[in-house]
């Protein structure tokens, strides 16, 4: 996607792959034409490697920066995926040196002995500026530092806002007024939370729209960078075997799950302010739902895809308390470690009377021709029996059963994590002399099929997309608005009426009421099938 800053002109790739120096309008026309006609070919490659790029990490001293952003930048640099002339500048209030930053990040960067020399070179490309978030003069000093690296006629800037909401507005104003690039484009990566409800999110979007154009904004949801989430487009629209059955005539229900086996681990104070619905469901799971349910886009151009996602969200009614099951975990007296022997309210950082849900199941209905009457069930929770994120598309019972009720429903299962996989649950005759049947699967396990392929981290994909100017896997403002419209009435009800969440034991499958809700909404859980992933060898 072309940024408004590109109107100054510059060097772009034309259709034959050569670089040309063009005026602003010609450059914009070529970029748009190339992206519209051949968007997928430009994923991961659409930047001029010889133009200087400066990547600015605002909030460089924080947890997100040291655990995710700097490790990701190192991996991209290690694998030679970034433009050749790229510098990295950290900015935060803490008085740090680059050496301090290196020590804070080192444990998360997975450096092998063979990579040590390149790792040291990476840090020679890093710089750090200390300053306040509400002082224009400090941002002017930051801008002076950035200008040092912008040699030549063209240079581009990327700003990653790894910041708390309390400083977000002042920082974005100062970036707009003092730090925008004058020699090329500037792109702003916005980290969640994107507000707390519809009003705060719309206020944030309105604030950003006054400062930046939509094609300069990259609202990052790291789930959109995961391999199997990105694969949903190909599974759906690149296979005739699935496409004709992807509708209400064949699908009974869809379950989208996110499960974690650990609790808050002493960090409940942060979690209690958001809860599991804001933390996981309203963003990650709803994004997956929109990819599962959307109509086929006209092209693979990012806006064509996001247009279809918005149409799906507009077809979903706002949730009420009757649509959900809320839970909160309690200690497991037989737990094997301190975390499992601690309930949510036992966390000293959590208020004693907290009713914040750590588990939620919600049933959404999509009011359109394809999905009318098909429940989409979103389920997420902490302190459950396993770590897993997956999509289960459960098909209708076979009509005209001749096997005395033995067949169980087919399911298409898309395993997002851990161990990426795609498998179809189906019935087959049991091997042997008797005529019996059993559940089995058609199995594509990535660890077996793609043994020698290293799958990139979600942040690697998404940050590289920002360099390339592809917004396909980022959240647009109207998507965000519709997502909050669906969840805001429920969130306000929970905060104002404080319904008591159902207690469930740490390490269990969650509240039994959630299983009953699934059953009531045409999702059958048999408990008889065990997925057996093949070994890598």
Short mmCIF file of C-alpha atoms in Angstrom, two decimals:
data_model
loop_
_atom_site.label_atom_id
_atom_site.label_comp_id
_atom_site.label_asym_id
_atom_site.label_seq_id
_atom_site.Cartn_x
_atom_site.Cartn_y
_atom_site.Cartn_z
CA UNK A 1 0.00 0.00 0.00
CA UNK A 2 1.40 3.39 -0.90
CA UNK A 3 1.89 5.92 1.89
CA UNK A 4 0.98 9.55 1.51
CA UNK A 5 4.67 10.43 1.95
CA UNK A 6 5.39 8.65 -1.35
CA UNK A 7 3.79 11.52 -3.21
CA UNK A 8 7.25 13.13 -3.14
CA UNK A 9 8.31 10.50 -5.67
CA UNK A 10 11.12 8.01 -5.41
CA UNK A 11 12.53 4.70 -6.55
CA UNK A 12 10.05 1.84 -6.95
CA UNK A 13 9.94 -1.55 -8.61
CA UNK A 14 8.06 -1.60 -11.87
CA UNK A 15 6.24 -4.60 -13.30
CA UNK A 16 9.42 -6.17 -14.68
CA UNK A 17 11.26 -5.94 -11.37
CA UNK A 18 13.57 -3.02 -12.32
CA UNK A 19 13.91 0.15 -10.25
CA UNK A 20 13.00 3.49 -11.77
CA UNK A 21 13.13 7.03 -10.44
CA UNK A 22 9.68 8.54 -10.97
CA UNK A 23 7.67 11.55 -9.95
CA UNK A 24 5.20 11.15 -7.07
CA UNK A 25 2.04 10.41 -9.04
CA UNK A 26 3.77 7.90 -11.33
CA UNK A 27 5.27 6.13 -8.31
CA UNK A 28 1.87 5.89 -6.64
CA UNK A 29 0.24 4.58 -9.81
CA UNK A 30 2.79 1.79 -10.25
CA UNK A 31 2.67 0.75 -6.60
CA UNK A 32 -1.11 0.56 -6.63
CA UNK A 33 -1.26 -1.27 -9.94
CA UNK A 34 1.33 -3.83 -8.87
CA UNK A 35 -0.27 -4.44 -5.50
CA UNK A 36 -3.75 -4.70 -6.97
CA UNK A 37 -2.85 -7.11 -9.74
CA UNK A 38 -0.21 -9.21 -8.06
CA UNK A 39 -0.42 -8.57 -4.32
CA UNK A 40 0.72 -12.02 -3.22
CA UNK A 41 3.94 -11.84 -5.29
CA UNK A 42 5.04 -8.81 -3.29
CA UNK A 43 4.61 -10.37 0.15
CA UNK A 44 8.02 -10.37 1.81
CA UNK A 45 9.86 -8.72 -1.13
CA UNK A 46 8.29 -5.35 -1.88
CA UNK A 47 10.91 -2.86 -0.72
CA UNK A 48 13.94 -1.22 -2.27
CA UNK A 49 16.81 -2.81 -0.41
CA UNK A 50 19.22 0.03 -1.18
CA UNK A 51 17.14 2.83 0.38
CA UNK A 52 18.06 3.62 4.02
CA UNK A 53 15.42 2.54 6.53
CA UNK A 54 15.28 3.51 10.20
CA UNK A 55 13.23 1.37 12.59
CA UNK A 56 12.31 3.24 15.78
CA UNK A 57 11.16 1.33 18.88
CA UNK A 58 9.25 3.64 21.23
CA UNK A 59 9.10 1.99 24.63
CA UNK A 60 12.45 0.28 24.02
CA UNK A 61 13.03 -0.45 27.71
CA UNK A 62 9.75 -2.33 28.20
CA UNK A 63 8.89 -6.03 28.25
CA UNK A 64 7.34 -6.12 24.78
CA UNK A 65 10.45 -4.59 23.24
CA UNK A 66 12.93 -6.91 24.91
CA UNK A 67 10.86 -10.11 24.57
CA UNK A 68 9.38 -9.62 21.10
CA UNK A 69 10.44 -6.63 19.05
CA UNK A 70 14.23 -6.68 19.39
CA UNK A 71 14.42 -10.50 19.05
CA UNK A 72 12.27 -10.23 15.90
CA UNK A 73 14.48 -7.52 14.42
CA UNK A 74 17.54 -9.69 15.14
CA UNK A 75 15.99 -12.74 13.43
CA UNK A 76 15.05 -10.71 10.37
CA UNK A 77 18.56 -9.26 10.23
CA UNK A 78 20.16 -12.68 10.80
CA UNK A 79 18.21 -14.16 7.89
CA UNK A 80 19.03 -11.24 5.55
CA UNK A 81 15.36 -10.30 5.16
CA UNK A 82 15.66 -6.57 5.88
CA UNK A 83 16.73 -3.78 3.53
CA UNK A 84 20.52 -3.67 3.36
CA UNK A 85 20.80 -0.22 4.92
CA UNK A 86 18.67 -0.49 8.06
CA UNK A 87 19.36 1.16 11.43
CA UNK A 88 17.49 0.59 14.72
CA UNK A 89 16.83 3.35 17.23
CA UNK A 90 15.33 2.75 20.67
CA UNK A 91 13.54 5.49 22.59
CA UNK A 92 12.30 5.41 26.19
CA UNK A 93 12.44 7.35 29.46
CA UNK A 94 15.02 5.00 31.01
CA UNK A 95 18.64 6.16 30.91
CA UNK A 96 20.10 3.19 29.04
CA UNK A 97 22.99 2.48 26.73
CA UNK A 98 22.89 0.12 23.75
CA UNK A 99 24.99 -2.28 25.84
CA UNK A 100 22.31 -2.22 28.56
CA UNK A 101 19.63 -2.90 25.97
CA UNK A 102 21.65 -5.77 24.53
CA UNK A 103 21.93 -7.44 27.95
CA UNK A 104 18.18 -7.05 28.61
CA UNK A 105 17.30 -8.66 25.28
CA UNK A 106 20.00 -11.31 24.91
CA UNK A 107 18.17 -14.12 26.72
CA UNK A 108 15.22 -13.88 24.29
CA UNK A 109 17.23 -13.72 21.06
CA UNK A 110 18.23 -17.40 20.60
CA UNK A 111 21.77 -16.82 19.36
CA UNK A 112 23.82 -19.89 18.40
CA UNK A 113 27.66 -19.91 18.61
CA UNK A 114 27.87 -19.73 14.81
CA UNK A 115 25.76 -16.57 14.82
CA UNK A 116 27.72 -14.69 17.46
CA UNK A 117 29.73 -12.57 15.03
CA UNK A 118 26.62 -11.50 13.13
CA UNK A 119 24.85 -10.85 16.44
CA UNK A 120 27.58 -8.39 17.40
CA UNK A 121 27.26 -6.66 14.00
CA UNK A 122 23.50 -6.33 14.58
CA UNK A 123 24.11 -4.34 17.75
CA UNK A 124 26.51 -1.97 15.97
CA UNK A 125 23.45 -0.89 13.93
CA UNK A 126 21.51 -0.05 17.11
CA UNK A 127 21.25 3.33 18.80
CA UNK A 128 19.36 4.63 21.80
CA UNK A 129 17.84 7.98 22.76
CA UNK A 130 16.45 8.70 26.24
CA UNK A 131 13.59 11.14 26.53
CA UNK A 132 10.17 11.85 27.95
CA UNK A 133 6.97 10.95 26.12
CA UNK A 134 5.32 14.33 26.61
CA UNK A 135 8.17 16.71 25.73
CA UNK A 136 8.45 18.05 22.19
CA UNK A 137 12.11 18.96 22.63
CA UNK A 138 13.02 15.31 23.32
CA UNK A 139 11.31 14.20 20.12
CA UNK A 140 13.17 16.90 18.22
CA UNK A 141 16.38 15.36 19.57
CA UNK A 142 15.15 11.96 18.40
CA UNK A 143 14.50 13.40 14.95
CA UNK A 144 18.02 14.80 14.79
CA UNK A 145 19.35 11.31 15.55
CA UNK A 146 17.22 9.77 12.78
CA UNK A 147 18.39 12.34 10.24
CA UNK A 148 21.99 11.19 10.74
CA UNK A 149 21.17 7.87 9.07
CA UNK A 150 19.24 9.24 6.10
CA UNK A 151 22.03 9.64 3.56
CA UNK A 152 20.96 10.20 -0.04
CA UNK A 153 17.76 11.36 -1.69
CA UNK A 154 15.45 8.69 -0.28
CA UNK A 155 14.96 7.31 3.24
CA UNK A 156 12.06 5.64 5.05
CA UNK A 157 11.00 5.53 8.71
CA UNK A 158 9.10 2.95 10.74
CA UNK A 159 7.84 3.66 14.27
CA UNK A 160 6.79 0.79 16.57
CA UNK A 161 4.61 2.09 19.42
CA UNK A 162 5.28 -0.41 22.23
CA UNK A 163 3.74 1.97 24.73
CA UNK A 164 1.15 2.07 27.52
CA UNK A 165 -2.16 3.74 26.60
CA UNK A 166 -1.49 6.59 29.05
CA UNK A 167 1.22 8.13 26.82
CA UNK A 168 -0.13 7.11 23.44
CA UNK A 169 -1.77 10.39 22.45
CA UNK A 170 1.14 12.65 23.34
CA UNK A 171 3.67 10.38 21.59
CA UNK A 172 1.70 10.20 18.35
CA UNK A 173 1.25 14.00 18.30
CA UNK A 174 4.99 14.50 18.76
CA UNK A 175 5.81 11.97 16.02
CA UNK A 176 3.47 13.78 13.64
CA UNK A 177 4.87 17.22 14.49
CA UNK A 178 8.59 16.48 14.74
CA UNK A 179 9.61 13.03 13.45
CA UNK A 180 7.94 12.32 10.13
CA UNK A 181 10.37 11.47 7.35
CA UNK A 182 10.96 14.09 4.67
CA UNK A 183 12.73 11.81 2.18
CA UNK A 184 10.25 8.93 1.93
CA UNK A 185 7.40 7.23 3.71
CA UNK A 186 6.73 6.95 7.44
CA UNK A 187 4.73 4.02 8.85
CA UNK A 188 3.32 3.68 12.35
CA UNK A 189 2.91 0.25 14.00
CA UNK A 190 0.27 0.38 16.73
CA UNK A 191 0.25 -2.31 19.42
CA UNK A 192 -2.93 -3.30 21.29
CA UNK A 193 -4.93 -2.51 23.32
CA UNK A 194 -6.88 -0.52 20.74
CA UNK A 195 -9.15 0.95 23.41
CA UNK A 196 -11.32 -0.72 26.06
CA UNK A 197 -14.73 -0.43 24.41
CA UNK A 198 -16.44 1.14 21.41
CA UNK A 199 -16.21 4.73 22.67
CA UNK A 200 -12.55 4.64 23.68
CA UNK A 201 -11.58 2.77 20.50
CA UNK A 202 -13.45 5.21 18.28
CA UNK A 203 -11.80 8.12 20.12
CA UNK A 204 -8.39 6.54 19.53
CA UNK A 205 -9.14 5.95 15.85
CA UNK A 206 -10.36 9.53 15.49
CA UNK A 207 -7.17 10.81 17.14
CA UNK A 208 -4.96 8.76 14.83
CA UNK A 209 -6.92 9.71 11.70
CA UNK A 210 -6.20 13.39 12.39
CA UNK A 211 -2.47 12.67 12.46
CA UNK A 212 -1.91 9.89 9.91
CA UNK A 213 -3.58 8.46 6.83
CA UNK A 214 -4.97 4.91 7.09
CA UNK A 215 -2.26 3.59 4.79
CA UNK A 216 0.38 4.79 7.26
CA UNK A 217 -1.18 2.88 10.18
CA UNK A 218 -0.45 -0.77 10.95
CA UNK A 219 -2.56 -2.05 13.88
CA UNK A 220 -0.80 -5.24 14.82
CA UNK A 221 -2.59 -8.37 16.03
CA UNK A 222 0.14 -10.99 16.19
CA UNK A 223 -2.39 -13.80 15.64
CA UNK A 224 -2.76 -12.61 12.05
CA UNK A 225 0.90 -13.49 11.53
CA UNK A 226 0.58 -17.13 12.53
CA UNK A 227 1.12 -19.70 9.79
CA UNK A 228 -2.24 -21.49 9.99
CA UNK A 229 -4.21 -18.24 10.35
CA UNK A 230 -2.59 -16.95 7.18
CA UNK A 231 -3.25 -20.34 5.57
CA UNK A 232 -7.01 -19.95 6.02
CA UNK A 233 -7.24 -17.96 2.78
CA UNK A 234 -5.55 -20.72 0.79
CA UNK A 235 -7.47 -23.55 2.45
CA UNK A 236 -10.78 -21.88 1.72
CA UNK A 237 -10.32 -20.38 -1.71
CA UNK A 238 -7.61 -22.57 -3.21
CA UNK A 239 -9.30 -25.98 -2.79
CA UNK A 240 -12.44 -27.08 -4.58
CA UNK A 241 -12.82 -29.96 -2.11
CA UNK A 242 -13.69 -27.57 0.75
CA UNK A 243 -15.32 -24.57 -0.90
CA UNK A 244 -18.68 -26.16 -1.91
CA UNK A 245 -19.32 -27.44 1.64
CA UNK A 246 -18.39 -24.19 3.42
CA UNK A 247 -21.97 -23.13 4.19
CA UNK A 248 -25.03 -23.68 6.38
CA UNK A 249 -26.21 -26.66 4.32
CA UNK A 250 -23.20 -28.72 5.38
CA UNK A 251 -21.68 -27.12 8.49
CA UNK A 252 -23.35 -27.72 11.85
CA UNK A 253 -21.19 -25.40 13.95
CA UNK A 254 -17.76 -23.81 14.21
CA UNK A 255 -15.66 -23.79 17.39
CA UNK A 256 -12.66 -21.47 17.66
CA UNK A 257 -10.59 -22.15 20.80
CA UNK A 258 -7.67 -20.61 22.62
CA UNK A 259 -6.48 -22.50 25.72
CA UNK A 260 -3.58 -21.85 28.09
CA UNK A 261 -2.48 -24.31 30.82
CA UNK A 262 -1.14 -21.64 33.18
CA UNK A 263 -2.73 -18.92 35.29
CA UNK A 264 -1.72 -15.29 35.78
CA UNK A 265 1.54 -16.32 37.49
CA UNK A 266 1.63 -13.26 39.73
CA UNK A 267 0.77 -10.81 36.94
CA UNK A 268 -2.95 -10.72 37.64
CA UNK A 269 -2.98 -6.99 38.28
CA UNK A 270 -2.53 -6.28 34.59
CA UNK A 271 -4.87 -9.06 33.48
CA UNK A 272 -7.62 -8.03 35.92
CA UNK A 273 -7.93 -4.68 34.20
CA UNK A 274 -8.72 -6.34 30.87
CA UNK A 275 -10.04 -9.87 31.40
CA UNK A 276 -10.01 -12.77 28.97
CA UNK A 277 -12.60 -11.24 26.60
CA UNK A 278 -10.55 -8.14 25.87
CA UNK A 279 -7.26 -10.02 26.06
CA UNK A 280 -8.07 -12.79 23.56
CA UNK A 281 -11.65 -13.03 22.31
CA UNK A 282 -12.47 -9.57 20.98
CA UNK A 283 -9.28 -9.47 18.91
CA UNK A 284 -7.55 -12.80 18.16
CA UNK A 285 -10.57 -15.09 18.00
CA UNK A 286 -12.83 -12.62 16.22
CA UNK A 287 -10.14 -12.05 13.58
CA UNK A 288 -9.97 -15.81 12.97
CA UNK A 289 -13.77 -15.98 12.78
CA UNK A 290 -13.85 -13.28 10.10
CA UNK A 291 -11.30 -15.19 7.99
CA UNK A 292 -13.24 -18.45 8.38
CA UNK A 293 -16.60 -16.89 7.55
CA UNK A 294 -15.91 -14.19 4.97
CA UNK A 295 -16.91 -14.36 1.31
CA UNK A 296 -14.30 -14.79 -1.41
CA UNK A 297 -12.60 -11.43 -2.06
CA UNK A 298 -12.31 -10.05 -5.58
CA UNK A 299 -8.49 -10.24 -5.40
CA UNK A 300 -5.76 -10.80 -2.82
CA UNK A 301 -5.32 -7.05 -2.48
CA UNK A 302 -5.34 -6.15 1.25
CA UNK A 303 -8.37 -3.86 1.03
CA UNK A 304 -10.42 -6.43 -0.90
CA UNK A 305 -9.75 -8.96 1.87
CA UNK A 306 -10.47 -6.51 4.68
CA UNK A 307 -13.66 -5.36 2.97
CA UNK A 308 -15.00 -8.93 3.16
CA UNK A 309 -13.96 -9.27 6.80
CA UNK A 310 -15.87 -6.10 7.67
CA UNK A 311 -19.00 -7.40 5.88
CA UNK A 312 -18.95 -10.50 8.10
CA UNK A 313 -18.57 -8.46 11.29
CA UNK A 314 -21.44 -6.19 10.26
CA UNK A 315 -23.67 -9.29 10.01
CA UNK A 316 -23.10 -10.23 13.67
CA UNK A 317 -25.40 -8.89 16.38
CA UNK A 318 -23.99 -7.50 19.62
CA UNK A 319 -23.52 -10.08 22.37
CA UNK A 320 -25.59 -10.27 25.56
CA UNK A 321 -24.95 -12.09 28.81
CA UNK A 322 -27.28 -14.89 27.62
CA UNK A 323 -24.84 -15.65 24.79
CA UNK A 324 -21.89 -16.39 27.06
CA UNK A 325 -20.50 -18.58 29.82
CA UNK A 326 -18.02 -16.87 32.14
CA UNK A 327 -15.60 -18.67 34.42
CA UNK A 328 -12.83 -18.02 36.91
CA UNK A 329 -10.28 -20.63 37.97
CA UNK A 330 -9.68 -21.83 41.51
CA UNK A 331 -6.74 -23.69 42.97
CA UNK A 332 -6.15 -27.36 42.21
CA UNK A 333 -5.29 -28.99 45.56
CA UNK A 334 -3.60 -31.83 43.64
CA UNK A 335 -1.61 -29.50 41.40
CA UNK A 336 1.96 -30.37 40.54
CA UNK A 337 3.40 -26.85 40.88
CA UNK A 338 2.80 -23.56 42.68
CA UNK A 339 0.90 -22.05 39.75
CA UNK A 340 -1.69 -24.83 39.62
CA UNK A 341 -2.13 -24.76 43.40
CA UNK A 342 -3.05 -21.08 43.21
CA UNK A 343 -6.47 -19.81 42.21
CA UNK A 344 -7.03 -16.52 40.44
CA UNK A 345 -8.10 -14.75 43.63
CA UNK A 346 -5.04 -16.16 45.42
CA UNK A 347 -2.82 -14.00 43.21
CA UNK A 348 -1.76 -11.11 45.51
CA UNK A 349 -2.00 -8.64 42.60
CA UNK A 350 -5.71 -9.43 42.07
CA UNK A 351 -8.46 -7.72 44.16
CA UNK A 352 -10.10 -10.14 46.61
CA UNK A 353 -13.58 -9.47 45.21
CA UNK A 354 -12.65 -9.59 41.52
CA UNK A 355 -15.27 -11.07 39.17
CA UNK A 356 -13.02 -10.73 36.12
CA UNK A 357 -13.49 -13.81 33.91
CA UNK A 358 -10.43 -15.95 33.17
CA UNK A 359 -12.59 -18.16 30.91
CA UNK A 360 -15.24 -17.15 28.41
CA UNK A 361 -17.34 -18.95 25.82
CA UNK A 362 -19.51 -16.89 23.48
CA UNK A 363 -21.95 -17.95 20.76
CA UNK A 364 -22.13 -15.63 17.78
CA UNK A 365 -24.60 -15.84 14.90
CA UNK A 366 -23.88 -14.48 11.42
CA UNK A 367 -26.99 -13.15 9.76
CA UNK A 368 -26.24 -13.75 6.10
CA UNK A 369 -27.16 -16.26 3.41
CA UNK A 370 -24.10 -18.48 3.84
CA UNK A 371 -24.16 -18.86 7.63
CA UNK A 372 -27.76 -18.28 8.76
CA UNK A 373 -28.42 -20.61 11.70
CA UNK A 374 -24.80 -21.83 12.11
CA UNK A 375 -23.40 -21.08 15.60
CA UNK A 376 -19.85 -19.72 15.74
CA UNK A 377 -18.54 -20.55 19.20
CA UNK A 378 -15.55 -18.64 20.59
CA UNK A 379 -13.86 -20.22 23.62
CA UNK A 380 -10.81 -19.00 25.51
CA UNK A 381 -9.38 -19.46 28.95
CA UNK A 382 -6.41 -19.56 31.28
CA UNK A 383 -5.46 -22.41 33.65
CA UNK A 384 -7.03 -25.08 31.43
CA UNK A 385 -5.91 -28.64 30.70
CA UNK A 386 -3.69 -27.90 27.69
CA UNK A 387 -2.11 -25.28 25.48
CA UNK A 388 -3.96 -25.16 22.20
CA UNK A 389 -5.40 -22.79 19.62
CA UNK A 390 -7.51 -24.27 16.84
CA UNK A 391 -10.52 -23.98 14.57
CA UNK A 392 -13.00 -26.88 14.44
CA UNK A 393 -15.48 -26.86 11.58
CA UNK A 394 -17.98 -29.57 12.46
CA UNK A 395 -20.16 -30.95 9.68
CA UNK A 396 -23.77 -32.05 9.86
CA UNK A 397 -24.70 -35.64 10.68
CA UNK A 398 -24.80 -37.95 7.66
CA UNK A 399 -28.43 -38.10 6.44
CA UNK A 400 -29.98 -41.53 6.02
CA UNK A 401 -27.72 -43.31 8.53
CA UNK A 402 -27.41 -47.05 7.75
CA UNK A 403 -24.81 -47.76 10.47
CA UNK A 404 -27.07 -47.78 13.55
CA UNK A 405 -25.89 -44.40 14.86
CA UNK A 406 -22.19 -45.32 14.95
CA UNK A 407 -20.87 -42.58 12.64
CA UNK A 408 -19.57 -39.48 14.37
CA UNK A 409 -19.47 -36.11 12.71
CA UNK A 410 -16.72 -35.14 10.30
CA UNK A 411 -14.55 -32.23 11.41
CA UNK A 412 -12.03 -30.09 9.63
CA UNK A 413 -9.49 -29.09 12.29
CA UNK A 414 -7.01 -26.28 11.75
CA UNK A 415 -4.42 -26.38 14.53
CA UNK A 416 -2.85 -22.94 14.98
CA UNK A 417 -0.59 -23.87 17.91
CA UNK A 418 1.28 -25.80 19.10
CA UNK A 419 2.38 -28.06 16.26
CA UNK A 420 0.71 -26.54 13.20
CA UNK A 421 -1.58 -29.06 11.51
CA UNK A 422 -4.58 -29.47 9.26
CA UNK A 423 -6.57 -32.67 9.55
CA UNK A 424 -9.99 -34.01 8.67
CA UNK A 425 -11.72 -36.33 11.12
CA UNK A 426 -13.61 -39.03 9.27
CA UNK A 427 -15.12 -42.48 9.71
CA UNK A 428 -13.48 -45.56 8.24
CA UNK A 429 -13.84 -49.32 8.54
CA UNK A 430 -11.69 -50.73 11.32
CA UNK A 431 -8.83 -52.83 9.91
CA UNK A 432 -9.45 -56.55 10.27
CA UNK A 433 -11.98 -59.25 9.61
CA UNK A 434 -14.96 -57.64 11.35
CA UNK A 435 -17.13 -54.98 9.76
CA UNK A 436 -16.82 -52.21 12.32
CA UNK A 437 -15.93 -48.53 12.08
CA UNK A 438 -13.71 -46.07 13.86
CA UNK A 439 -12.66 -42.41 13.74
CA UNK A 440 -9.44 -41.59 11.92
CA UNK A 441 -7.98 -38.63 10.09
CA UNK A 442 -6.54 -37.32 6.85
CA UNK A 443 -3.54 -35.60 8.34
CA UNK A 444 -1.27 -32.74 7.28
CA UNK A 445 1.06 -32.22 10.23
CA UNK A 446 3.59 -29.54 9.43
CA UNK A 447 6.27 -31.11 11.59
CA UNK A 448 6.14 -34.20 9.36
CA UNK A 449 5.34 -32.78 5.92
CA UNK A 450 7.67 -29.79 6.23
CA UNK A 451 10.45 -31.17 8.42
CA UNK A 452 13.16 -28.97 6.95
CA UNK A 453 11.14 -25.75 6.83
CA UNK A 454 11.64 -23.16 9.56
CA UNK A 455 8.35 -21.38 10.17
CA UNK A 456 8.88 -17.70 11.00
CA UNK A 457 7.55 -16.18 14.19
CA UNK A 458 4.31 -14.21 13.81
CA UNK A 459 6.05 -10.92 14.62
CA UNK A 460 8.68 -11.66 11.95
CA UNK A 461 6.02 -11.91 9.26
CA UNK A 462 4.17 -8.82 10.38
CA UNK A 463 7.14 -6.51 10.86
CA UNK A 464 8.46 -7.58 7.46
CA UNK A 465 5.02 -6.79 6.01
CA UNK A 466 5.37 -3.23 7.32
CA UNK A 467 8.70 -2.84 5.53
CA UNK A 468 6.98 -4.14 2.38
CA UNK A 469 3.91 -1.96 2.76
CA UNK A 470 1.43 -4.84 2.85
CA UNK A 471 -1.54 -4.22 5.16
CA UNK A 472 -3.19 -7.57 4.39
CA UNK A 473 -2.60 -8.92 7.90
CA UNK A 474 -3.31 -5.74 9.85
CA UNK A 475 -6.54 -4.43 11.35
CA UNK A 476 -8.32 -1.57 9.60
CA UNK A 477 -10.21 1.08 11.58
CA UNK A 478 -13.67 -0.04 10.43
CA UNK A 479 -12.84 -3.66 11.38
CA UNK A 480 -11.91 -2.45 14.82
CA UNK A 481 -15.09 -0.43 15.16
CA UNK A 482 -17.31 -3.39 14.26
CA UNK A 483 -15.43 -5.72 16.63
CA UNK A 484 -16.00 -3.36 19.56
CA UNK A 485 -19.65 -2.90 18.58
CA UNK A 486 -20.17 -6.65 19.00
CA UNK A 487 -18.53 -6.89 22.43
CA UNK A 488 -19.07 -3.52 24.14
CA UNK A 489 -22.62 -4.14 25.49
CA UNK A 490 -21.47 -7.41 27.07
CA UNK A 491 -18.33 -5.83 28.57
CA UNK A 492 -20.33 -2.96 30.04
CA UNK A 493 -22.85 -5.40 31.52
CA UNK A 494 -20.06 -7.40 33.19
CA UNK A 495 -18.47 -4.27 34.65
CA UNK A 496 -21.72 -2.73 35.88
CA UNK A 497 -23.69 -5.80 37.03
CA UNK A 498 -20.65 -7.86 38.12
CA UNK A 499 -22.10 -11.34 37.43
CA UNK A 500 -20.35 -14.04 39.43
CA UNK A 501 -18.18 -16.20 37.14
CA UNK A 502 -18.50 -19.98 37.42
CA UNK A 503 -15.59 -21.54 39.30
CA UNK A 504 -13.49 -24.19 37.56
CA UNK A 505 -10.44 -26.05 38.81
CA UNK A 506 -6.99 -25.12 37.52
CA UNK A 507 -6.04 -27.75 34.93
CA UNK A 508 -9.60 -28.75 33.99
CA UNK A 509 -11.41 -28.30 30.67
CA UNK A 510 -13.23 -25.29 32.13
CA UNK A 511 -16.78 -24.94 33.43
CA UNK A 512 -19.11 -27.84 32.59
CA UNK A 513 -21.69 -25.22 31.66
CA UNK A 514 -19.50 -24.36 28.67
CA UNK A 515 -19.78 -27.92 27.34
CA UNK A 516 -23.55 -27.72 27.78
CA UNK A 517 -23.62 -24.43 25.87
CA UNK A 518 -21.71 -26.07 23.02
CA UNK A 519 -24.14 -28.98 22.98
CA UNK A 520 -27.11 -26.61 22.92
CA UNK A 521 -25.55 -24.91 19.91
CA UNK A 522 -25.11 -28.03 17.80
CA UNK A 523 -21.46 -28.76 18.55
CA UNK A 524 -21.01 -32.41 19.58
CA UNK A 525 -18.10 -33.35 21.82
CA UNK A 526 -17.66 -37.13 21.93
CA UNK A 527 -14.47 -37.43 23.95
CA UNK A 528 -13.61 -40.66 22.12
CA UNK A 529 -11.19 -39.36 19.51
CA UNK A 530 -7.49 -38.81 20.12
CA UNK A 531 -5.41 -37.02 17.51
CA UNK A 532 -2.08 -38.80 17.08
CA UNK A 533 0.39 -36.52 15.31
CA UNK A 534 3.02 -38.36 13.33
CA UNK A 535 6.61 -38.11 14.49
CA UNK A 536 9.11 -36.08 12.49
CA UNK A 537 11.11 -39.19 11.60
#
